Amino acid sequence: MSKYNEVFNRSISDPEGFWAEAAEGITWYRRWDKVLDSSNAPMYRWFAGGELNTCYNALDRHVEAGRGDQTALIYDSPVTKKIKKFTYKELQKEVALFAGALRGLGVSKGDTCIIYMPMIPQAVVAMLACARLGAVHSVVFGGFAPHELAIRIDDANPKVIISASSAIEVTRLIEYKPLLDKAIELANHKPQKCVIFQRDEVRATMMEGRDHDWAELIAKAIPAECVPVKATDPLYILYTSGTTGIPKGVVRDNGGHAVALHWSMKNIYDTQAGDVFWAASDVGWVVGHSYIVYAPLFAGCTTVLYEGKSVGTPDPGAFWRVISQHGVKTLFTAPTAFRAIKKEDPNGDYIKKYDLSDFKYLFLAGERTDPDTYHWANNLLGKPVIDHWWQTETGWPITANCLGIEMMPVKAGSSTKPVPGYDVKVLDSDGNKVEAGKEGVIAIKLPLPPGTLPTLWNADERFIKSYMDVFKGYYFTSDGGYIDEDGYVFIMGRVDDVINVAGHRLSTGEMEEIVATHPKIAECAVIGAADSLKGQLPVGLVVLKSGVDGDINQIKAELVKMVRGQIGPIACFKSVAVVNRLPKTRSGKILRGTMRKIADSEEYRAPSTIDDPAALTEIETALREIGYAKKQS
Ligand code: COA
Ligand code: AMP
């Protein structure tokens, strides 16, 4: 039996024994009473009764074990031309001081704090400081508009919001403080305090009494010790797009999270203490939480915090410069970042300029790695390129080539095999298992392994309904795909209204809700159309109210502005087509899937239940006019 099969089978046949062994990699104040508490299934709890502190496991224990002078964090910011390194000892000191500052503002165990920050070290410090106090952080990605931030403020009810004066998008300065002020104005819940880190590039105007300057607080703070929390206590909430405008607050616990992430570093990423690990993502996304901040630090690695892009900061050699300058062993990023490099440097001329001898593995996730991008990266780099599949909900990979167990042959287009702990199945719409090679929806047999979401914040019922009730005994992933005869998993895309734009998860349902509020719009649909750079882009199809006249381009521009204003620039909502009607079934269901196929020039067949087949021809013409449906059907 292969080593992978042996480890995988054990994880499924004896999950409690398997994860109890993995839990030895974590330092506990109190050992658990029960490895897996199934008494309230399908709400499972890992390591019930155990006590630990996540920040202690990320920092203090390494300092105590003699790793204090090793670099813990490298901040590399081509947009400000700064590089700053923090040893474990230095990071521990900064975090303890900021935790003390938060405590001084009244934050204690169980309180929530929102972090709305760019990719600067203070974002990492703020996350770890919350963990140190046992407070629950919720990081909101900086590309979200005030309206989105306000929704999260109202759901998380933060005691304190931590932010910075600005972000820098390549060369553009984006002031965060006015966005934060606007969000607080829009929200019903008003946080008592805000902490603002003033960047050199711009100083934010402070609100007397509410806003506190980061540096001033730190100057007088008393360092805080690590507060023991229960393994089952929440570490963070991370909001992610669902099918409606109300995001899902994915909860992560402390114990299962630490165990799973620590285990993953060795077994999936083949990484040891002292290695330099770089996840080129953003702390606002789950990849940033897990593999910029927590996992590399649990494992005693050096993590890289990169404030830049794969191109334009300053050129398509940016990633290779960082890898060679800091001795990066493992790079983890989204395929879209590689497609951007491929577009600007198709022959890999920039790769040749750098010494990449320390670089061993490239991991890709966030969307499917298309075979073209896989072959391009693999040929030019000559290193293993590993596609692995996961979701905000799981927090760590569901399928991967587990390099620390055994490297399996790579199949382009597949994210390889289920990671130990994940019993992945393909089901038909009735919940029956389908045969190898046949497409269906992907589900994971319960229980999920440690580190995956125990519930949604303040929404147990939504958690059960969205994930656990669809197929009894399974977690419903909302992804479709198949498993081939060799057990390789192929993820083909979402089966709901969630789309993936440049590795960012967005809800077309939410965009529709916004577009529908325009006074001149009678009806609308937003679909995700294929894009060679960003994977997918949203496209709006709108029907105007009868009698509406005026400048159609003006209406389109207003819609683009509304979505950008309410969700944010990362929605990339820029294409709108006006049609006389939307194609629907006789029962009134909008044929979004058929429209998506038309936009992507895929073959499609009008469903027998269609109300008016001519509507499809009209859609095709309208999409062609805005650059989609290029091939004649
Ligand atoms: N704050 C404010 N605005 C932001 C932002 C932030 N943190 N992040 C992105 N934006 C803005 C961008 O400036 C851009 O604005 P524009 O429409 O005015 O130009 C818009 O949001 C879209 O951003 P993006 O989709 O990132 O496009 P891009 O052209 O700037 O960059 C890529 C393209 C492919 C280089 C970039 O999307 C990328 O590297 N993606 C990888 C994503 C990733 O790491 N995902 C995590 C999963 S691993
Ligand atoms: P997020 O929650 O933002 O990480 O997005 C999760 C979604 O991204 C998944 O449900 C998939 O649709 C998609 N995704 C992530 N990684 C992959 C991958 N390696 N292959 C295919 N799809 C992926």
XYZ file of C-alpha atoms and ligand atoms in Angstrom:
704
model
C 0.000 0.000 0.000
C 1.319 3.473 -0.801
C 2.303 5.722 2.088
C -0.453 8.165 1.124
C -3.103 5.410 1.167
C -1.880 4.191 4.517
C -2.054 7.653 6.118
C -5.352 8.525 4.437
C -7.055 5.262 5.426
C -5.977 5.642 9.028
C -7.358 9.215 9.142
C -10.767 7.916 8.056
C -10.902 4.672 10.043
C -9.512 6.135 13.264
C -9.957 9.917 13.154
C -9.652 10.317 16.918
C -6.374 8.413 17.134
C -5.031 10.165 14.056
C -5.763 13.717 15.232
C -4.780 13.020 18.841
C -1.321 12.147 17.540
C -1.245 15.306 15.401
C -2.269 17.342 18.469
C 1.080 16.474 20.071
C 2.571 19.129 17.767
C 0.733 21.830 19.733
C 1.436 23.079 23.256
C -1.608 22.761 25.523
C -2.319 24.246 28.946
C -4.830 21.474 29.510
C -5.254 18.339 27.456
C -8.645 17.613 25.935
C -11.275 15.383 27.538
C -12.493 14.138 24.196
C -10.776 14.287 20.811
C -14.042 14.436 18.874
C -17.263 15.388 20.578
C -20.114 14.159 18.347
C -22.838 14.593 20.973
C -24.426 17.482 19.040
C -23.801 16.219 15.488
C -23.676 17.600 12.855
C -22.148 20.315 15.027
C -18.927 18.463 15.824
C -16.341 19.792 18.264
C -12.652 18.848 18.240
C -10.512 18.607 21.377
C -13.372 19.426 23.738
C -12.108 20.297 27.210
C -8.622 21.199 25.931
C -7.082 24.616 26.656
C -4.383 26.457 24.744
C -3.446 29.855 23.365
C -2.998 30.284 19.619
C -0.557 33.197 19.928
C 1.556 31.236 22.408
C 1.812 28.433 19.853
C 2.677 30.879 17.083
C 5.290 32.929 18.950
C 6.134 32.437 22.619
C 6.862 28.743 22.522
C 9.422 29.268 19.756
C 11.144 31.995 21.769
C 11.190 29.733 24.828
C 12.617 26.895 22.720
C 15.549 29.040 21.522
C 14.197 30.194 18.159
C 13.853 33.822 19.337
C 16.531 35.250 17.041
C 15.246 33.544 13.903
C 13.305 35.759 11.504
C 9.593 35.187 11.961
C 8.240 37.757 9.510
C 9.656 39.503 6.465
C 7.641 42.510 5.352
C 8.472 43.198 1.710
C 6.721 46.200 0.238
C 7.696 47.200 -3.292
C 4.957 49.845 -3.206
C 6.705 51.744 -0.393
C 10.185 50.414 -1.210
C 10.530 49.028 2.320
C 11.747 45.707 3.658
C 11.589 45.024 7.387
C 12.360 41.820 9.243
C 11.061 40.768 12.675
C 12.630 37.984 14.702
C 10.342 35.770 16.768
C 11.443 37.716 19.850
C 10.681 41.073 18.232
C 7.308 39.951 16.916
C 6.384 38.530 20.306
C 7.263 41.870 21.922
C 5.198 43.896 19.414
C 2.232 41.560 19.772
C 2.357 41.528 23.586
C 2.466 45.340 23.624
C -0.411 45.735 21.220
C -2.400 43.131 23.148
C -1.735 45.249 26.229
C -2.957 48.313 24.342
C -6.163 46.508 23.339
C -6.637 45.361 26.926
C -6.272 48.999 27.969
C -9.186 49.787 25.636
C -11.307 47.190 27.395
C -10.825 44.203 25.097
C -10.870 40.854 26.859
C -11.515 37.175 26.191
C -14.541 36.597 23.959
C -14.811 40.207 22.702
C -14.742 40.789 18.946
C -12.443 43.170 17.057
C -12.587 44.030 13.356
C -9.313 44.509 11.506
C -9.539 46.530 8.270
C -5.958 46.912 7.156
C -3.627 46.761 4.191
C -0.738 44.286 3.958
C 1.452 45.796 6.666
C 3.040 44.052 9.681
C 0.560 45.763 12.013
C -2.224 43.658 10.460
C -0.422 40.484 11.560
C 0.363 42.012 14.958
C -3.305 42.923 15.440
C -4.490 39.406 14.596
C -2.008 37.759 16.938
C -2.720 40.302 19.686
C -6.421 39.401 19.587
C -5.494 35.715 19.740
C -3.205 36.451 22.698
C -6.106 37.921 24.663
C -8.589 35.260 23.584
C -10.486 37.957 21.673
C -12.099 37.050 18.351
C -10.799 38.901 15.306
C -12.577 39.464 12.056
C -10.362 40.728 9.259
C -12.177 42.529 6.454
C -10.384 42.708 3.108
C -9.372 46.277 2.220
C -10.889 46.127 -1.267
C -14.401 45.998 0.215
C -16.445 49.201 0.210
C -17.901 50.829 3.378
C -21.291 49.172 2.815
C -19.694 45.693 3.027
C -17.655 46.703 6.060
C -20.827 48.017 7.710
C -22.600 44.669 7.198
C -19.703 42.928 8.936
C -19.638 45.501 11.758
C -23.314 44.869 12.412
C -22.895 41.113 12.449
C -19.675 40.914 14.479
C -20.464 43.794 16.904
C -16.793 44.670 17.443
C -15.686 46.398 20.612
C -12.727 47.893 18.741
C -11.928 48.374 15.046
C -8.263 48.378 14.071
C -7.320 50.090 10.827
C -4.628 52.104 9.077
C -4.544 55.462 7.372
C -4.117 54.052 3.879
C -3.371 51.278 1.436
C -1.236 51.547 -1.662
C -2.553 49.849 -4.775
C 0.526 49.721 -7.026
C 0.974 53.500 -7.288
C -2.427 54.657 -6.088
C -2.920 55.791 -2.502
C -6.250 54.646 -1.059
C -7.219 56.395 2.159
C -8.874 53.877 4.487
C -9.961 56.216 7.259
C -12.757 57.939 5.287
C -13.970 54.459 4.249
C -13.963 53.339 7.873
C -15.773 56.497 9.032
C -18.415 55.975 6.355
C -18.863 52.312 7.331
C -19.375 53.216 10.990
C -21.875 55.867 9.924
C -23.790 53.236 7.896
C -23.678 50.562 10.609
C -26.206 50.299 13.399
C -23.593 49.004 15.828
C -21.140 51.742 16.808
C -17.790 50.459 18.095
C -16.585 52.271 21.200
C -12.985 52.613 20.004
C -10.898 52.577 16.841
C -7.142 52.193 16.642
C -5.501 53.741 13.602
C -1.989 53.006 12.410
C -0.727 56.189 10.772
C 1.350 55.321 7.726
C 4.096 57.636 6.516
C 2.297 58.128 3.184
C -0.804 59.798 4.644
C -2.102 60.762 8.076
C -5.716 60.094 8.937
C -7.903 62.663 10.641
C -8.859 61.287 14.041
C -12.176 61.536 15.839
C -11.616 62.824 19.372
C -12.543 60.267 22.023
C -13.194 57.370 19.609
C -9.985 57.100 17.594
C -6.614 56.218 19.076
C -3.220 56.419 17.461
C -1.488 53.011 17.299
C 1.971 54.412 18.118
C 0.735 56.460 21.073
C -1.075 53.446 22.556
C 1.956 51.202 22.174
C 4.225 53.772 23.826
C 2.348 53.477 27.104
C 1.076 49.882 26.890
C 1.884 47.157 29.402
C 2.696 43.888 27.600
C -0.082 41.296 27.933
C 0.462 37.621 28.662
C -1.211 34.787 26.712
C -4.712 34.058 27.988
C -5.718 30.364 27.994
C -8.858 29.671 25.963
C -10.858 26.556 25.286
C -9.964 24.563 22.186
C -13.565 25.070 21.098
C -13.579 28.856 21.664
C -13.614 30.972 18.499
C -10.313 32.373 17.263
C -11.746 34.355 14.377
C -14.712 35.057 12.148
C -14.059 35.420 8.431
C -16.921 36.597 6.283
C -17.263 35.037 2.874
C -19.710 35.363 0.006
C -22.780 33.196 -0.022
C -25.538 33.318 -2.578
C -27.168 36.430 -1.116
C -26.041 39.874 0.013
C -25.616 38.655 3.593
C -22.131 37.160 3.887
C -21.496 34.039 5.903
C -19.425 34.506 9.061
C -17.218 31.424 9.013
C -16.075 30.632 12.555
C -12.685 29.092 13.283
C -11.967 27.511 16.638
C -8.594 27.647 18.431
C -7.715 23.991 19.052
C -8.674 22.183 15.848
C -7.255 25.063 13.818
C -3.841 24.920 15.489
C -3.628 21.131 15.193
C -4.682 20.954 11.533
C -2.561 23.874 10.349
C 0.527 22.661 12.175
C 0.031 19.168 10.691
C -0.477 20.589 7.194
C 2.872 22.393 7.107
C 4.863 19.184 7.302
C 2.513 16.769 5.600
C 1.063 18.831 2.752
C 3.718 21.496 2.195
C 6.790 19.453 3.217
C 7.957 22.403 5.306
C 10.153 22.340 8.398
C 10.932 24.901 11.085
C 13.347 27.499 9.714
C 12.077 27.275 6.112
C 10.909 30.435 4.361
C 7.255 30.108 3.357
C 5.472 32.713 1.255
C 1.753 32.870 0.639
C 1.292 35.713 -1.848
C -2.278 36.446 -0.870
C -3.852 39.023 1.447
C -4.571 38.769 5.174
C -8.182 39.572 4.295
C -8.653 36.135 2.701
C -8.551 32.703 4.250
C -5.233 31.881 2.557
C -3.770 34.920 4.284
C -5.143 33.885 7.691
C -3.941 30.310 7.410
C -0.724 30.516 5.423
C 0.628 34.048 5.836
C -0.054 34.237 9.556
C -0.909 31.142 11.533
C 0.452 27.964 9.940
C 4.013 29.165 9.147
C 4.338 30.568 12.666
C 2.933 27.443 14.333
C 5.614 25.542 12.436
C 8.484 27.896 13.355
C 9.002 29.058 9.758
C 9.777 32.494 8.367
C 6.705 33.955 6.682
C 6.705 36.670 4.014
C 4.176 39.506 4.041
C 4.226 41.014 0.558
C 2.583 44.347 -0.172
C 2.562 44.235 -3.944
C 1.241 42.355 -6.954
C 2.645 39.763 -9.306
C 2.967 42.374 -12.052
C 3.424 46.135 -12.003
C 5.345 46.278 -8.720
C 7.445 47.005 -10.653
C 7.462 44.254 -13.311
C 6.578 40.581 -13.929
C 9.819 39.570 -12.199
C 8.451 40.709 -8.809
C 7.779 37.191 -7.479
C 11.193 35.906 -8.599
C 12.921 38.886 -6.948
C 11.213 38.149 -3.607
C 11.956 34.419 -3.827
C 15.638 34.934 -4.540
C 16.133 37.828 -2.116
C 14.570 36.048 0.869
C 15.417 32.428 0.082
C 11.790 31.363 -0.270
C 11.345 27.587 -0.381
C 7.592 27.461 -0.988
C 5.395 29.934 -2.832
C 1.641 29.698 -2.528
C -0.533 31.931 -4.680
C -3.574 32.026 -6.962
C -3.386 30.912 -10.627
C -4.619 34.362 -11.695
C -1.398 35.902 -10.350
C 0.521 33.514 -12.609
C -1.678 34.222 -15.615
C -0.859 37.906 -15.113
C 2.875 37.090 -15.185
C 2.432 34.793 -18.192
C 0.682 37.574 -20.090
C 3.506 40.079 -19.536
C 6.445 37.679 -19.669
C 5.342 34.729 -21.825
C 8.870 33.430 -22.366
C 9.884 33.729 -18.731
C 12.726 36.175 -19.436
C 12.395 37.649 -15.943
C 12.717 34.207 -14.355
C 16.202 33.875 -15.803
C 17.388 37.056 -14.069
C 17.131 35.568 -10.574
C 18.767 32.819 -8.560
C 15.888 30.536 -7.612
C 17.997 27.750 -6.132
C 16.214 27.815 -2.732
C 12.792 27.660 -4.405
C 11.342 24.161 -4.246
C 7.563 24.151 -4.637
C 4.799 26.237 -6.160
C 1.327 25.705 -4.660
C -1.724 27.189 -6.351
C -5.279 27.565 -5.027
C -8.264 29.869 -4.989
C -9.538 28.656 -8.350
C -8.779 25.730 -10.624
C -5.320 25.790 -12.177
C -6.045 25.579 -15.876
C -3.751 23.150 -17.716
C -2.197 25.982 -19.815
C -1.044 27.863 -16.733
C 0.102 24.625 -15.117
C 2.305 23.660 -18.092
C 3.670 27.173 -18.502
C 4.753 27.405 -14.856
C 6.016 23.850 -14.735
C 8.089 24.134 -17.922
C 9.672 27.463 -17.081
C 10.329 26.857 -13.403
C 11.165 23.176 -13.521
C 9.666 22.770 -10.013
C 6.613 20.848 -8.837
C 3.466 22.913 -9.414
C 0.765 21.740 -7.037
C -2.872 22.679 -7.486
C -4.828 22.208 -4.273
C -8.468 22.843 -3.523
C -9.984 24.457 -0.490
C -12.547 26.915 0.785
C -12.848 29.602 3.429
C -15.085 27.150 5.272
C -12.433 24.446 5.553
C -9.515 26.795 6.281
C -6.972 24.375 4.869
C -6.783 22.102 1.816
C -9.404 19.450 1.066
C -7.511 17.901 -1.839
C -3.802 18.196 -2.534
C -0.662 16.393 -3.458
C 0.609 15.843 0.081
C 4.302 16.315 -0.571
C 5.353 15.596 2.999
C 3.696 12.172 2.875
C 4.461 11.111 -0.677
C 4.581 13.066 -3.917
C 2.104 11.563 -6.363
C 2.286 12.043 -10.134
C 0.642 15.327 -11.109
C -2.341 15.346 -13.485
C -2.883 18.785 -15.016
C -6.375 20.042 -14.187
C -6.673 17.940 -11.026
C -6.000 19.009 -7.452
C -4.817 15.402 -6.826
C -6.347 13.402 -3.976
C -8.246 13.998 -0.734
C -6.089 15.232 2.112
C -6.148 12.866 5.128
C -9.210 13.687 7.197
C -11.427 14.560 4.218
C -13.619 11.718 2.957
C -14.505 13.270 -0.406
C -17.385 11.846 -2.480
C -19.136 12.810 -5.722
C -22.937 12.627 -5.498
C -25.810 13.047 -7.940
C -28.656 15.430 -7.161
C -30.436 12.704 -5.151
C -27.399 12.133 -2.962
C -26.306 8.857 -4.559
C -22.618 8.237 -5.148
C -21.682 8.436 -8.828
C -19.194 6.217 -10.606
C -15.601 7.222 -11.344
C -15.244 9.786 -14.104
C -18.832 11.025 -13.860
C -19.532 14.612 -12.822
C -21.637 15.454 -9.826
C -21.594 17.648 -6.757
C -18.776 17.232 -4.303
C -19.601 16.402 -0.720
C -17.471 15.400 2.260
C -18.595 12.655 4.578
C -18.957 13.847 8.181
C -17.197 14.476 10.441
C -15.008 17.076 8.817
C -11.445 17.090 10.171
C -10.206 19.621 12.783
C -9.731 23.217 11.651
C -12.861 23.292 9.500
C -15.800 25.517 10.408
C -17.736 24.399 13.496
C -20.564 26.817 12.623
C -21.411 30.272 11.241
C -21.258 33.272 13.573
C -24.609 33.719 15.288
C -26.196 31.533 12.623
C -26.275 27.861 13.594
C -29.440 27.325 11.568
C -27.943 28.823 8.418
C -24.882 26.616 8.959
C -27.033 23.490 9.115
C -29.217 24.525 6.198
C -26.377 25.623 3.876
C -23.934 22.814 4.491
C -25.343 19.909 6.486
C -28.953 19.498 5.390
C -28.406 19.247 1.644
C -27.195 15.631 1.823
C -27.629 14.020 5.236
C -24.325 12.864 6.697
C -22.267 15.042 4.346
C -20.846 18.548 4.186
C -22.043 20.129 0.937
C -19.168 21.974 -0.758
C -21.147 23.830 -3.481
C -18.457 22.739 -5.931
C -19.018 20.366 -8.817
C -16.543 17.939 -10.346
C -15.523 14.326 -10.605
C -13.076 11.725 -9.319
C -11.291 9.638 -11.941
C -10.470 5.904 -11.817
C -7.154 6.674 -10.064
C -8.890 8.615 -7.308
C -7.784 12.039 -8.603
C -10.250 14.837 -7.905
C -11.160 17.364 -10.617
C -12.989 20.463 -9.349
C -14.901 22.034 -12.226
C -16.573 25.043 -10.562
C -19.326 26.205 -8.259
C -22.849 24.894 -8.559
C -24.303 28.008 -6.877
C -24.261 31.741 -7.594
C -20.774 32.255 -6.232
C -18.093 33.307 -8.714
C -14.352 33.546 -8.487
C -12.796 36.777 -9.790
C -8.999 36.931 -9.640
C -9.053 34.423 -6.787
C -11.642 36.523 -4.925
C -14.932 34.876 -4.014
C -17.961 36.997 -4.863
C -21.720 36.572 -4.967
C -23.587 37.292 -8.213
C -26.770 37.180 -6.128
C -25.509 40.138 -4.130
C -24.664 42.053 -7.318
C -28.176 41.364 -8.608
C -29.647 42.714 -5.389
C -27.717 45.969 -5.908
C -28.475 46.333 -9.641
C -32.168 45.702 -8.977
C -32.361 48.801 -6.770
C -31.661 51.107 -9.744
C -34.937 52.978 -10.385
C -34.836 52.264 -14.119
C -34.218 48.513 -13.896
C -37.166 46.129 -14.105
C -35.238 42.882 -13.889
C -31.674 41.680 -13.964
C -29.316 38.739 -13.836
C -25.594 38.725 -13.122
C -23.555 35.813 -14.430
C -19.885 34.876 -14.137
C -18.306 34.741 -17.599
C -14.908 33.196 -18.306
C -11.939 35.578 -18.426
C -8.470 34.620 -19.557
C -6.758 36.662 -16.819
C -9.095 36.753 -13.832
C -10.752 33.356 -14.302
C -14.225 34.849 -14.234
C -15.756 38.317 -14.510
C -19.298 39.352 -13.613
C -21.582 40.386 -16.474
C -24.917 42.094 -15.867
C -27.945 41.513 -18.099
C -30.651 44.046 -17.431
C -34.187 44.748 -18.588
C -35.266 48.380 -18.358
C -38.658 49.365 -16.981
C -41.116 50.037 -19.751
C -41.234 53.619 -20.858
C -37.692 54.287 -19.650
C -35.751 56.267 -22.167
C -32.558 58.218 -21.948
C -28.931 57.411 -22.346
C -28.374 53.656 -22.009
C -24.637 54.148 -21.556
C -25.397 56.484 -18.708
C -27.565 53.825 -17.014
C -24.832 51.207 -17.503
C -22.246 53.537 -15.972
C -24.548 54.146 -13.005
C -24.911 50.397 -12.438
C -21.146 49.887 -12.551
C -20.722 52.722 -10.071
C -23.380 51.291 -7.737
C -21.780 47.841 -7.543
C -18.301 49.323 -7.117
C -19.614 51.692 -4.467
C -21.424 49.025 -2.475
C -19.245 45.933 -2.812
C -15.954 47.545 -3.773
C -13.485 47.663 -6.638
C -12.644 43.965 -6.321
C -16.105 43.096 -7.644
C -14.694 44.059 -11.092
C -18.263 44.656 -12.283
C -17.705 46.512 -15.536
C -19.879 44.849 -18.230
C -23.608 45.376 -18.642
C -25.898 44.432 -21.547
C -29.435 45.754 -21.939
C -32.006 43.239 -23.240
C -35.772 43.252 -23.726
C -36.324 40.112 -21.641
C -34.398 37.487 -19.737
C -34.661 33.846 -20.781
C -36.753 31.922 -18.282
C -38.409 28.586 -17.731
C -42.192 28.464 -17.835
C -42.177 28.534 -14.043
C -40.217 31.799 -14.134
C -36.711 30.598 -13.232
C -34.037 32.694 -14.952
C -31.746 30.505 -17.073
C -28.463 31.783 -15.657
C -26.538 28.589 -16.480
C -27.573 28.735 -20.144
C -26.648 32.415 -20.349
C -23.240 31.646 -18.850
C -22.664 28.999 -21.517
C -23.668 31.464 -24.233
C -21.294 34.097 -22.822
C -18.442 31.559 -22.809
C -19.291 30.359 -26.353
C -19.897 26.870 -25.010
C -22.385 24.551 -26.610
C -25.795 24.852 -25.036
C -29.211 23.421 -25.516
C -32.360 25.389 -24.705
C -34.106 23.495 -21.893
C -37.457 21.959 -22.835
C -39.071 24.050 -20.110
C -38.034 27.354 -21.700
C -40.761 29.922 -21.958
C -39.577 31.738 -25.086
C -36.594 30.290 -27.011
C -36.149 33.546 -28.960
C -34.966 35.202 -25.731
C -31.740 33.199 -25.994
C -30.927 34.593 -29.432
C -31.408 38.071 -28.098
C -29.085 37.359 -25.171
C -26.444 36.014 -27.537
C -26.557 39.183 -29.655
C -26.420 41.431 -26.582
C -23.488 39.532 -25.096
C -21.619 39.617 -28.391
C -21.971 43.396 -28.469
C -20.085 43.660 -25.175
C -17.315 41.237 -26.146
C -18.737 37.873 -25.020
C -20.324 34.970 -26.942
C -17.620 35.447 -29.526
C -18.086 32.159 -31.334
C -21.231 31.897 -33.436
C -23.437 29.130 -32.035
N -7.747 47.906 -1.314
C -8.351 48.692 -2.205
N -8.559 48.356 -3.495
C -8.141 47.149 -3.896
C -7.509 46.253 -3.025
C -7.311 46.681 -1.683
N -6.724 45.890 -0.778
N -7.208 45.138 -3.714
C -7.633 45.309 -4.971
N -8.196 46.537 -5.089
C -8.743 47.143 -6.308
C -7.709 47.227 -7.409
O -6.937 48.395 -7.311
C -8.571 47.233 -8.655
O -9.147 48.531 -8.774
P -9.470 49.181 -10.220
O -10.704 48.522 -10.721
O -9.684 50.612 -9.872
O -8.270 48.942 -11.074
C -9.715 46.315 -8.276
O -9.742 46.281 -6.839
C -9.560 44.922 -8.807
O -8.377 44.351 -8.240
P -7.719 43.006 -8.768
O -8.803 42.055 -9.150
O -6.744 42.544 -7.780
O -7.079 43.401 -10.154
P -5.648 43.942 -10.543
O -5.715 44.204 -12.005
O -5.247 45.076 -9.673
O -4.637 42.717 -10.284
C -3.959 40.368 -10.317
C -4.742 41.509 -11.007
C -4.243 39.085 -11.035
C -2.473 40.694 -10.334
C -4.421 40.287 -8.842
O -5.818 40.189 -8.818
C -3.870 39.124 -8.055
O -2.696 39.016 -7.773
N -4.747 38.251 -7.607
C -4.418 37.145 -6.710
C -5.475 37.165 -5.644
C -5.164 36.319 -4.473
O -4.072 36.273 -3.991
N -6.218 35.691 -3.981
C -6.201 34.942 -2.765
C -6.343 33.472 -2.989
S -4.785 32.652 -2.918
P -12.637 30.792 -1.037
O -13.630 30.446 -0.007
O -12.530 32.243 -1.338
O -11.301 30.150 -0.773
O -13.171 30.148 -2.394
C -13.484 28.796 -2.419
C -13.874 28.397 -3.791
O -12.804 28.647 -4.703
C -14.130 26.919 -3.887
O -15.443 26.582 -3.495
C -13.852 26.647 -5.351
O -14.954 26.964 -6.138
C -12.724 27.601 -5.658
N -11.421 26.948 -5.550
C -10.481 27.139 -4.607
N -9.380 26.406 -4.882
C -9.639 25.703 -6.003
C -8.909 24.747 -6.789
N -7.669 24.402 -6.482
N -9.530 24.207 -7.858
C -10.789 24.566 -8.199
N -11.509 25.479 -7.507
C -10.955 26.044 -6.430
